[in-house]
Amino acid sequence: MQITTTVNGRECTQDVEPRLLLVHFLRDHLGLTGTHWGCDTSNCGACVVWLDAMPVKACTVLAVMADGCDVRTVEGLETESGLDPIQQGFVECHGLQCGFCTPAMLMTGRWLLNHDPDPSEETIREAISGQVCRCTGYENIVRSIRWAAEHGSGAPAAVAEADESAVPGQRSAAEEVRA
Amino acid sequence: MQVPATFQYEKAASVADALALLARYGPEARVVAGGQSLLPMMKLRMAEPTALVDINGLTQLARISVDGDELSIGAIVRHAELLASPVVGEHLPILRDAERLIADPIVRNRGTVGGSLCQADPSEDLSAAFAALRAVLVVESAGGRRNVAIRQFFTGPYETVVEPGELLVEIRVPIRSHASAYQKVERRVGDWPVAAAGAVLELDRDRDRVREVGIGLTSVGAAGFVAAEAEDVLRGRPASEEQFVEAGRIAAQHCNPVSDQRGPEDYKRHLAGVLVTRALRKATARSRGEEA
Ligand SMILES: Cc1cc2nc3c(=O)[nH]c(=O)nc-3n(C[C@H](O)[C@H](O)[C@H](O)COP(=O)(O)OP(=O)(O)OC[C@H]3O[C@@H](n4cnc5c(N)ncnc54)[C@H](O)[C@@H]3O)c2cc1C
């Protein structure tokens, strides 16, 4: 069956079997191996990509369901002006760890910040609760997303500062990492 | 790598088109909505439909609206949309409570309300919540529409009254001045329940007697996802802690849990009772303005 999708801004037309899963379409047909394929059961969330601007687990979506849709993968995050702040956050706060869950965490993190530029730690933890980190090191991942919120990807600086001063004695994630 | 067996795939352009496609492909064809239950089952070859009719494009089934004194929820409304809906949050906190605990935010972006009910998984959260609310399900076929009370909808584990060639199109819930809440115990965030209970109460004007009540139960083998005997015990009685504990005791006595990896039978039975009591308590406290 012929499908046409826009992947990271580029339209592509391919002939696929209806049973092909979106995750394998991206990896095997388009060579976009940044999207990881983990548990196969929709539990680990390593395969999260955006389908029409919404994060989905690509191991539980058929490629044919993406026909006519817009798909964004981790390969589409970086722009001409450099890394997306969410990517920079993972660099700054050592959010990468082993790296397996990272692309999906980046996609969920970026989506969260698009909708909530200044998420609380609780909101971040809730947003990534369907994604398993094999290092069990969520601390750094949460910090990385907070870093991005505080550095150009989230609320205006004034809002972020007001937030911090409201919680005396509590250092921001970024300060903690710098310290 | 888990790969489904081969099948034909069709995108439906309208409800009539979906029904025509289902008729053309016959009883081995299946509807696919969010695919969050069906695709995993197909990957495990627990389901091998010969054709899938994709209803994701049917925007007319994607709406939440208030229609008189009823809330109308289209079959392909996603879990995430139900959770985010202000009208649901205001009138039917039981649905908001339940949705917060169903799967995880990413699965909720895809899974649909109609798919959840048609899947009829014995651990399904929405089945219990809508059973407590006495929802009416609108099922469409080539011959027209029929309304099915949710308490008549489930015919067994993974089985409903929806026949091959039929489509669940809408879920209708009466909006009355009722109080509601949903309580669930799960092993980890986003997991299916060990046990869960939902309560919907219509109280009298002084909010101290129970006029009508709906109690939903899931994962514990309650027939039709309902704790009917516990409802009978409460109807017309005081909305008191003592009565709520009694209703929990009756619900625990009449459900039929099985021992599995989520826990032994006696633990689940105990949990069912505790959760019924908690849901009733929370719903009542909410309606008295004591709790959010
Ligand atoms: C990791 C994970 C965790 C989960 N945890 C929970 C949980 O904690 N609690 C819970 O309740 N659920 C849970 N679920 C299930 C989730 O809620 C699914 O969204 C839901 O069960 C199925 O909805 P769907 O739209 O994806 O349906 P699909 O998978 O598309 O369909 C399911 C079945 O319903 C039929 N169907 C779908 N729509 C219609 C229709 N309109 N008319 C007729 N037949 C139809 C299909 O043919 C199929 O047989 C979980 C799922 C996953 C993947």
PDB file of N, CA, C and O and ligand atoms in Angstrom, chain A residues 41-43 57, chain B residues 30-40 55 75 79 101-104 107 110-112 114-116 118-119 123-126 162 166-169 184 190-193, ligand 1:
ATOM      1  N   THR A  41       5.953  -3.766  23.639  1.00  0.00           N
ATOM      2  CA  THR A  41       4.634  -3.923  24.271  1.00  0.00           C
ATOM      3  C   THR A  41       3.994  -2.584  24.667  1.00  0.00           C
ATOM      4  O   THR A  41       3.043  -2.561  25.429  1.00  0.00           O
ATOM      5  N   SER A  42       4.533  -1.498  24.210  1.00  0.00           N
ATOM      6  CA  SER A  42       4.071  -0.136  24.540  1.00  0.00           C
ATOM      7  C   SER A  42       4.294   0.249  25.988  1.00  0.00           C
ATOM      8  O   SER A  42       3.665   1.180  26.475  1.00  0.00           O
ATOM      9  N   ASN A  43       5.143  -0.456  26.675  1.00  0.00           N
ATOM     10  CA  ASN A  43       5.401  -0.106  28.072  1.00  0.00           C
ATOM     11  C   ASN A  43       6.609   0.805  28.250  1.00  0.00           C
ATOM     12  O   ASN A  43       6.589   1.691  29.086  1.00  0.00           O
ATOM     13  N   LYS A  57       3.498   6.213  20.937  1.00  0.00           N
ATOM     14  CA  LYS A  57       4.470   5.123  20.961  1.00  0.00           C
ATOM     15  C   LYS A  57       4.445   4.442  19.591  1.00  0.00           C
ATOM     16  O   LYS A  57       3.454   3.819  19.220  1.00  0.00           O
TER      17      LYS A  57
ATOM     18  N   ARG B  30     -12.021  -6.198  11.620  1.00  0.00           N
ATOM     19  CA  ARG B  30     -12.138  -5.493  12.901  1.00  0.00           C
ATOM     20  C   ARG B  30     -11.969  -4.000  12.679  1.00  0.00           C
ATOM     21  O   ARG B  30     -11.241  -3.565  11.787  1.00  0.00           O
ATOM     22  N   VAL B  31     -12.648  -3.255  13.540  1.00  0.00           N
ATOM     23  CA  VAL B  31     -12.435  -1.811  13.594  1.00  0.00           C
ATOM     24  C   VAL B  31     -11.125  -1.554  14.322  1.00  0.00           C
ATOM     25  O   VAL B  31     -10.812  -2.249  15.293  1.00  0.00           O
ATOM     26  N   VAL B  32     -10.342  -0.588  13.882  1.00  0.00           N
ATOM     27  CA  VAL B  32      -9.223  -0.142  14.710  1.00  0.00           C
ATOM     28  C   VAL B  32      -9.422   1.334  15.039  1.00  0.00           C
ATOM     29  O   VAL B  32      -9.674   2.155  14.161  1.00  0.00           O
ATOM     30  N   ALA B  33      -9.376   1.625  16.345  1.00  0.00           N
ATOM     31  CA  ALA B  33      -9.477   3.024  16.792  1.00  0.00           C
ATOM     32  C   ALA B  33      -8.069   3.447  17.207  1.00  0.00           C
ATOM     33  O   ALA B  33      -7.205   3.636  16.358  1.00  0.00           O
ATOM     34  N   GLY B  34      -7.802   3.528  18.499  1.00  0.00           N
ATOM     35  CA  GLY B  34      -6.454   3.907  18.930  1.00  0.00           C
ATOM     36  C   GLY B  34      -5.436   2.796  18.698  1.00  0.00           C
ATOM     37  O   GLY B  34      -4.229   3.031  18.655  1.00  0.00           O
ATOM     38  N   GLY B  35      -5.920   1.574  18.605  1.00  0.00           N
ATOM     39  CA  GLY B  35      -5.023   0.437  18.379  1.00  0.00           C
ATOM     40  C   GLY B  35      -4.215   0.037  19.604  1.00  0.00           C
ATOM     41  O   GLY B  35      -3.394  -0.874  19.543  1.00  0.00           O
ATOM     42  N   GLN B  36      -4.459   0.669  20.747  1.00  0.00           N
ATOM     43  CA  GLN B  36      -3.603   0.434  21.918  1.00  0.00           C
ATOM     44  C   GLN B  36      -3.876  -0.913  22.598  1.00  0.00           C
ATOM     45  O   GLN B  36      -3.066  -1.397  23.379  1.00  0.00           O
ATOM     46  N   SER B  37      -4.992  -1.519  22.279  1.00  0.00           N
ATOM     47  CA  SER B  37      -5.242  -2.887  22.733  1.00  0.00           C
ATOM     48  C   SER B  37      -5.166  -3.855  21.564  1.00  0.00           C
ATOM     49  O   SER B  37      -4.586  -4.932  21.673  1.00  0.00           O
ATOM     50  N   LEU B  38      -5.744  -3.458  20.440  1.00  0.00           N
ATOM     51  CA  LEU B  38      -5.825  -4.374  19.299  1.00  0.00           C
ATOM     52  C   LEU B  38      -4.448  -4.665  18.698  1.00  0.00           C
ATOM     53  O   LEU B  38      -4.132  -5.829  18.395  1.00  0.00           O
ATOM     54  N   LEU B  39      -3.617  -3.646  18.525  1.00  0.00           N
ATOM     55  CA  LEU B  39      -2.310  -3.895  17.901  1.00  0.00           C
ATOM     56  C   LEU B  39      -1.412  -4.784  18.768  1.00  0.00           C
ATOM     57  O   LEU B  39      -0.808  -5.724  18.253  1.00  0.00           O
ATOM     58  N   PRO B  40      -1.330  -4.553  20.081  1.00  0.00           N
ATOM     59  CA  PRO B  40      -0.563  -5.509  20.896  1.00  0.00           C
ATOM     60  C   PRO B  40      -1.115  -6.937  20.779  1.00  0.00           C
ATOM     61  O   PRO B  40      -0.346  -7.896  20.701  1.00  0.00           O
ATOM     62  N   ILE B  55     -10.955   3.882  11.894  1.00  0.00           N
ATOM     63  CA  ILE B  55     -11.984   4.925  12.069  1.00  0.00           C
ATOM     64  C   ILE B  55     -11.398   6.236  12.614  1.00  0.00           C
ATOM     65  O   ILE B  55     -12.136   7.136  13.007  1.00  0.00           O
ATOM     66  N   ALA B  75     -17.165   8.222  20.046  1.00  0.00           N
ATOM     67  CA  ALA B  75     -16.428   6.993  20.314  1.00  0.00           C
ATOM     68  C   ALA B  75     -14.919   7.155  20.178  1.00  0.00           C
ATOM     69  O   ALA B  75     -14.161   6.476  20.865  1.00  0.00           O
ATOM     70  N   HIS B  79      -8.411   9.295  25.354  1.00  0.00           N
ATOM     71  CA  HIS B  79      -8.332   9.411  26.818  1.00  0.00           C
ATOM     72  C   HIS B  79      -7.833  10.808  27.214  1.00  0.00           C
ATOM     73  O   HIS B  79      -8.364  11.437  28.125  1.00  0.00           O
ATOM     74  N   LEU B 101      -5.501   7.939  35.857  1.00  0.00           N
ATOM     75  CA  LEU B 101      -4.843   6.707  36.298  1.00  0.00           C
ATOM     76  C   LEU B 101      -4.799   5.653  35.205  1.00  0.00           C
ATOM     77  O   LEU B 101      -4.304   4.552  35.412  1.00  0.00           O
ATOM     78  N   ILE B 102      -5.343   5.951  34.027  1.00  0.00           N
ATOM     79  CA  ILE B 102      -5.367   4.961  32.944  1.00  0.00           C
ATOM     80  C   ILE B 102      -4.074   5.052  32.146  1.00  0.00           C
ATOM     81  O   ILE B 102      -3.692   6.130  31.685  1.00  0.00           O
ATOM     82  N   ALA B 103      -3.414   3.943  32.000  1.00  0.00           N
ATOM     83  CA  ALA B 103      -2.189   3.852  31.207  1.00  0.00           C
ATOM     84  C   ALA B 103      -1.252   5.013  31.559  1.00  0.00           C
ATOM     85  O   ALA B 103      -1.087   5.347  32.726  1.00  0.00           O
ATOM     86  N   ASP B 104      -0.629   5.631  30.549  1.00  0.00           N
ATOM     87  CA  ASP B 104       0.281   6.747  30.780  1.00  0.00           C
ATOM     88  C   ASP B 104      -0.058   7.839  29.766  1.00  0.00           C
ATOM     89  O   ASP B 104      -0.827   7.602  28.842  1.00  0.00           O
ATOM     90  N   VAL B 107       0.167   6.806  25.962  1.00  0.00           N
ATOM     91  CA  VAL B 107      -0.868   5.849  25.544  1.00  0.00           C
ATOM     92  C   VAL B 107      -2.224   6.557  25.532  1.00  0.00           C
ATOM     93  O   VAL B 107      -3.052   6.323  24.651  1.00  0.00           O
ATOM     94  N   ARG B 110      -3.499   8.292  22.374  1.00  0.00           N
ATOM     95  CA  ARG B 110      -3.898   7.466  21.239  1.00  0.00           C
ATOM     96  C   ARG B 110      -5.170   6.659  21.548  1.00  0.00           C
ATOM     97  O   ARG B 110      -6.071   6.578  20.740  1.00  0.00           O
ATOM     98  N   GLY B 111      -5.218   6.037  22.711  1.00  0.00           N
ATOM     99  CA  GLY B 111      -6.345   5.170  23.071  1.00  0.00           C
ATOM    100  C   GLY B 111      -7.647   5.962  23.137  1.00  0.00           C
ATOM    101  O   GLY B 111      -7.658   7.126  23.524  1.00  0.00           O
ATOM    102  N   THR B 112      -8.741   5.334  22.725  1.00  0.00           N
ATOM    103  CA  THR B 112     -10.028   6.037  22.673  1.00  0.00           C
ATOM    104  C   THR B 112     -11.015   5.495  23.714  1.00  0.00           C
ATOM    105  O   THR B 112     -10.872   4.371  24.210  1.00  0.00           O
ATOM    106  N   GLY B 114     -14.227   4.799  23.091  1.00  0.00           N
ATOM    107  CA  GLY B 114     -14.993   3.716  22.474  1.00  0.00           C
ATOM    108  C   GLY B 114     -14.194   2.423  22.410  1.00  0.00           C
ATOM    109  O   GLY B 114     -14.719   1.337  22.673  1.00  0.00           O
ATOM    110  N   GLY B 115     -12.913   2.537  22.067  1.00  0.00           N
ATOM    111  CA  GLY B 115     -12.056   1.349  22.001  1.00  0.00           C
ATOM    112  C   GLY B 115     -11.946   0.677  23.356  1.00  0.00           C
ATOM    113  O   GLY B 115     -11.955  -0.549  23.474  1.00  0.00           O
ATOM    114  N   SER B 116     -11.848   1.487  24.401  1.00  0.00           N
ATOM    115  CA  SER B 116     -11.744   0.928  25.750  1.00  0.00           C
ATOM    116  C   SER B 116     -12.976   0.116  26.094  1.00  0.00           C
ATOM    117  O   SER B 116     -12.877  -0.979  26.644  1.00  0.00           O
ATOM    118  N   CYS B 118     -15.256  -1.186  23.978  1.00  0.00           N
ATOM    119  CA  CYS B 118     -15.443  -2.340  23.088  1.00  0.00           C
ATOM    120  C   CYS B 118     -14.426  -3.435  23.376  1.00  0.00           C
ATOM    121  O   CYS B 118     -14.689  -4.608  23.128  1.00  0.00           O
ATOM    122  N   GLN B 119     -13.289  -3.079  23.882  1.00  0.00           N
ATOM    123  CA  GLN B 119     -12.285  -4.082  24.241  1.00  0.00           C
ATOM    124  C   GLN B 119     -12.833  -4.965  25.368  1.00  0.00           C
ATOM    125  O   GLN B 119     -12.557  -6.146  25.426  1.00  0.00           O
ATOM    126  N   SER B 123     -10.350  -5.780  33.262  1.00  0.00           N
ATOM    127  CA  SER B 123      -9.673  -4.822  34.147  1.00  0.00           C
ATOM    128  C   SER B 123      -9.819  -3.381  33.676  1.00  0.00           C
ATOM    129  O   SER B 123      -9.134  -2.486  34.174  1.00  0.00           O
ATOM    130  N   GLU B 124     -10.678  -3.168  32.725  1.00  0.00           N
ATOM    131  CA  GLU B 124     -10.831  -1.856  32.113  1.00  0.00           C
ATOM    132  C   GLU B 124     -11.377  -0.832  33.120  1.00  0.00           C
ATOM    133  O   GLU B 124     -12.399  -1.063  33.759  1.00  0.00           O
ATOM    134  N   ASP B 125     -10.726   0.313  33.215  1.00  0.00           N
ATOM    135  CA  ASP B 125     -11.158   1.346  34.158  1.00  0.00           C
ATOM    136  C   ASP B 125     -12.436   2.061  33.703  1.00  0.00           C
ATOM    137  O   ASP B 125     -13.335   2.287  34.510  1.00  0.00           O
ATOM    138  N   LEU B 126     -12.491   2.440  32.425  1.00  0.00           N
ATOM    139  CA  LEU B 126     -13.661   3.222  31.981  1.00  0.00           C
ATOM    140  C   LEU B 126     -14.945   2.416  32.041  1.00  0.00           C
ATOM    141  O   LEU B 126     -16.026   2.971  32.219  1.00  0.00           O
ATOM    142  N   VAL B 162     -21.852  -5.624  20.769  1.00  0.00           N
ATOM    143  CA  VAL B 162     -21.554  -5.079  19.431  1.00  0.00           C
ATOM    144  C   VAL B 162     -21.281  -6.246  18.485  1.00  0.00           C
ATOM    145  O   VAL B 162     -20.364  -7.032  18.693  1.00  0.00           O
ATOM    146  N   GLU B 166     -21.098  -3.779  13.191  1.00  0.00           N
ATOM    147  CA  GLU B 166     -21.639  -2.656  13.958  1.00  0.00           C
ATOM    148  C   GLU B 166     -20.503  -1.777  14.476  1.00  0.00           C
ATOM    149  O   GLU B 166     -19.361  -2.216  14.590  1.00  0.00           O
ATOM    150  N   LEU B 167     -20.884  -0.562  14.834  1.00  0.00           N
ATOM    151  CA  LEU B 167     -19.914   0.412  15.319  1.00  0.00           C
ATOM    152  C   LEU B 167     -20.485   1.103  16.554  1.00  0.00           C
ATOM    153  O   LEU B 167     -21.643   1.544  16.528  1.00  0.00           O
ATOM    154  N   LEU B 168     -19.692   1.190  17.608  1.00  0.00           N
ATOM    155  CA  LEU B 168     -20.075   2.054  18.726  1.00  0.00           C
ATOM    156  C   LEU B 168     -19.773   3.477  18.280  1.00  0.00           C
ATOM    157  O   LEU B 168     -18.644   3.766  17.853  1.00  0.00           O
ATOM    158  N   VAL B 169     -20.767   4.349  18.317  1.00  0.00           N
ATOM    159  CA  VAL B 169     -20.516   5.700  17.815  1.00  0.00           C
ATOM    160  C   VAL B 169     -20.486   6.771  18.916  1.00  0.00           C
ATOM    161  O   VAL B 169     -19.817   7.788  18.775  1.00  0.00           O
ATOM    162  N   LYS B 184      -8.362   3.818  42.699  1.00  0.00           N
ATOM    163  CA  LYS B 184      -7.709   2.663  42.077  1.00  0.00           C
ATOM    164  C   LYS B 184      -6.417   2.347  42.802  1.00  0.00           C
ATOM    165  O   LYS B 184      -5.719   3.250  43.253  1.00  0.00           O
ATOM    166  N   GLY B 190       0.541   3.995  35.853  1.00  0.00           N
ATOM    167  CA  GLY B 190       0.109   3.662  34.498  1.00  0.00           C
ATOM    168  C   GLY B 190      -0.263   2.215  34.290  1.00  0.00           C
ATOM    169  O   GLY B 190      -0.521   1.793  33.176  1.00  0.00           O
ATOM    170  N   ASP B 191      -0.316   1.456  35.355  1.00  0.00           N
ATOM    171  CA  ASP B 191      -0.610   0.035  35.205  1.00  0.00           C
ATOM    172  C   ASP B 191      -2.120  -0.206  35.292  1.00  0.00           C
ATOM    173  O   ASP B 191      -2.876   0.620  35.805  1.00  0.00           O
ATOM    174  N   TRP B 192      -2.515  -1.366  34.805  1.00  0.00           N
ATOM    175  CA  TRP B 192      -3.889  -1.796  35.004  1.00  0.00           C
ATOM    176  C   TRP B 192      -4.145  -1.933  36.504  1.00  0.00           C
ATOM    177  O   TRP B 192      -3.216  -2.167  37.269  1.00  0.00           O
ATOM    178  N   PRO B 193      -5.411  -1.813  36.906  1.00  0.00           N
ATOM    179  CA  PRO B 193      -5.672  -1.870  38.357  1.00  0.00           C
ATOM    180  C   PRO B 193      -5.481  -3.263  38.967  1.00  0.00           C
ATOM    181  O   PRO B 193      -5.720  -4.273  38.298  1.00  0.00           O
TER     182      PRO B 193
HETATM  183  C1  LIG C   1       0.843   0.192  28.238  1.00  0.00           C
HETATM  184  C2  LIG C   1      -0.670   0.232  28.337  1.00  0.00           C
HETATM  185  C3  LIG C   1      -1.260   0.412  29.579  1.00  0.00           C
HETATM  186  C4  LIG C   1      -2.644   0.454  29.690  1.00  0.00           C
HETATM  187  N1  LIG C   1      -3.185   0.637  30.927  1.00  0.00           N
HETATM  188  C5  LIG C   1      -4.521   0.712  31.057  1.00  0.00           C
HETATM  189  C6  LIG C   1      -5.112   0.936  32.342  1.00  0.00           C
HETATM  190  O1  LIG C   1      -4.437   1.125  33.343  1.00  0.00           O
HETATM  191  N2  LIG C   1      -6.469   0.943  32.415  1.00  0.00           N
HETATM  192  C7  LIG C   1      -7.266   0.790  31.309  1.00  0.00           C
HETATM  193  O2  LIG C   1      -8.468   0.823  31.448  1.00  0.00           O
HETATM  194  N3  LIG C   1      -6.740   0.618  30.091  1.00  0.00           N
HETATM  195  C8  LIG C   1      -5.387   0.566  29.933  1.00  0.00           C
HETATM  196  N4  LIG C   1      -4.847   0.383  28.681  1.00  0.00           N
HETATM  197  C9  LIG C   1      -5.733   0.242  27.498  1.00  0.00           C
HETATM  198  C10 LIG C   1      -5.998   1.580  26.842  1.00  0.00           C
HETATM  199  O3  LIG C   1      -6.855   2.305  27.659  1.00  0.00           O
HETATM  200  C11 LIG C   1      -6.587   1.436  25.439  1.00  0.00           C
HETATM  201  O4  LIG C   1      -6.684   2.719  24.943  1.00  0.00           O
HETATM  202  C12 LIG C   1      -7.950   0.793  25.295  1.00  0.00           C
HETATM  203  O5  LIG C   1      -8.124  -0.409  25.952  1.00  0.00           O
HETATM  204  C13 LIG C   1      -8.281   0.495  23.852  1.00  0.00           C
HETATM  205  O6  LIG C   1      -8.658   1.631  23.151  1.00  0.00           O
HETATM  206  P1  LIG C   1      -8.231   1.837  21.649  1.00  0.00           P
HETATM  207  O7  LIG C   1      -8.940   3.040  21.142  1.00  0.00           O
HETATM  208  O8  LIG C   1      -6.771   1.837  21.525  1.00  0.00           O
HETATM  209  O9  LIG C   1      -8.899   0.562  20.957  1.00  0.00           O
HETATM  210  P2  LIG C   1      -8.376  -0.449  19.846  1.00  0.00           P
HETATM  211  O10 LIG C   1      -7.184  -1.159  20.323  1.00  0.00           O
HETATM  212  O11 LIG C   1      -8.297   0.247  18.541  1.00  0.00           O
HETATM  213  O12 LIG C   1      -9.634  -1.443  19.800  1.00  0.00           O
HETATM  214  C14 LIG C   1      -9.943  -2.312  20.860  1.00  0.00           C
HETATM  215  C15 LIG C   1     -11.126  -3.207  20.462  1.00  0.00           C
HETATM  216  O13 LIG C   1     -12.318  -2.448  20.327  1.00  0.00           O
HETATM  217  C16 LIG C   1     -12.835  -2.521  19.000  1.00  0.00           C
HETATM  218  N5  LIG C   1     -13.312  -1.157  18.704  1.00  0.00           N
HETATM  219  C17 LIG C   1     -12.625   0.001  18.865  1.00  0.00           C
HETATM  220  N6  LIG C   1     -13.412   1.054  18.607  1.00  0.00           N
HETATM  221  C18 LIG C   1     -14.626   0.558  18.266  1.00  0.00           C
HETATM  222  C19 LIG C   1     -15.879   1.157  17.900  1.00  0.00           C
HETATM  223  N7  LIG C   1     -16.037   2.487  17.855  1.00  0.00           N
HETATM  224  N8  LIG C   1     -16.921   0.348  17.606  1.00  0.00           N
HETATM  225  C20 LIG C   1     -16.782  -1.004  17.658  1.00  0.00           C
HETATM  226  N9  LIG C   1     -15.632  -1.629  18.024  1.00  0.00           N
HETATM  227  C21 LIG C   1     -14.567  -0.854  18.320  1.00  0.00           C
HETATM  228  C22 LIG C   1     -11.687  -2.981  18.148  1.00  0.00           C
HETATM  229  O14 LIG C   1     -12.135  -3.679  17.007  1.00  0.00           O
HETATM  230  C23 LIG C   1     -10.949  -3.893  19.111  1.00  0.00           C
HETATM  231  O15 LIG C   1     -11.573  -5.132  19.157  1.00  0.00           O
HETATM  232  C24 LIG C   1      -3.464   0.323  28.536  1.00  0.00           C
HETATM  233  C25 LIG C   1      -2.877   0.153  27.288  1.00  0.00           C
HETATM  234  C26 LIG C   1      -1.496   0.122  27.174  1.00  0.00           C
HETATM  235  C27 LIG C   1      -0.883  -0.056  25.804  1.00  0.00           C
END
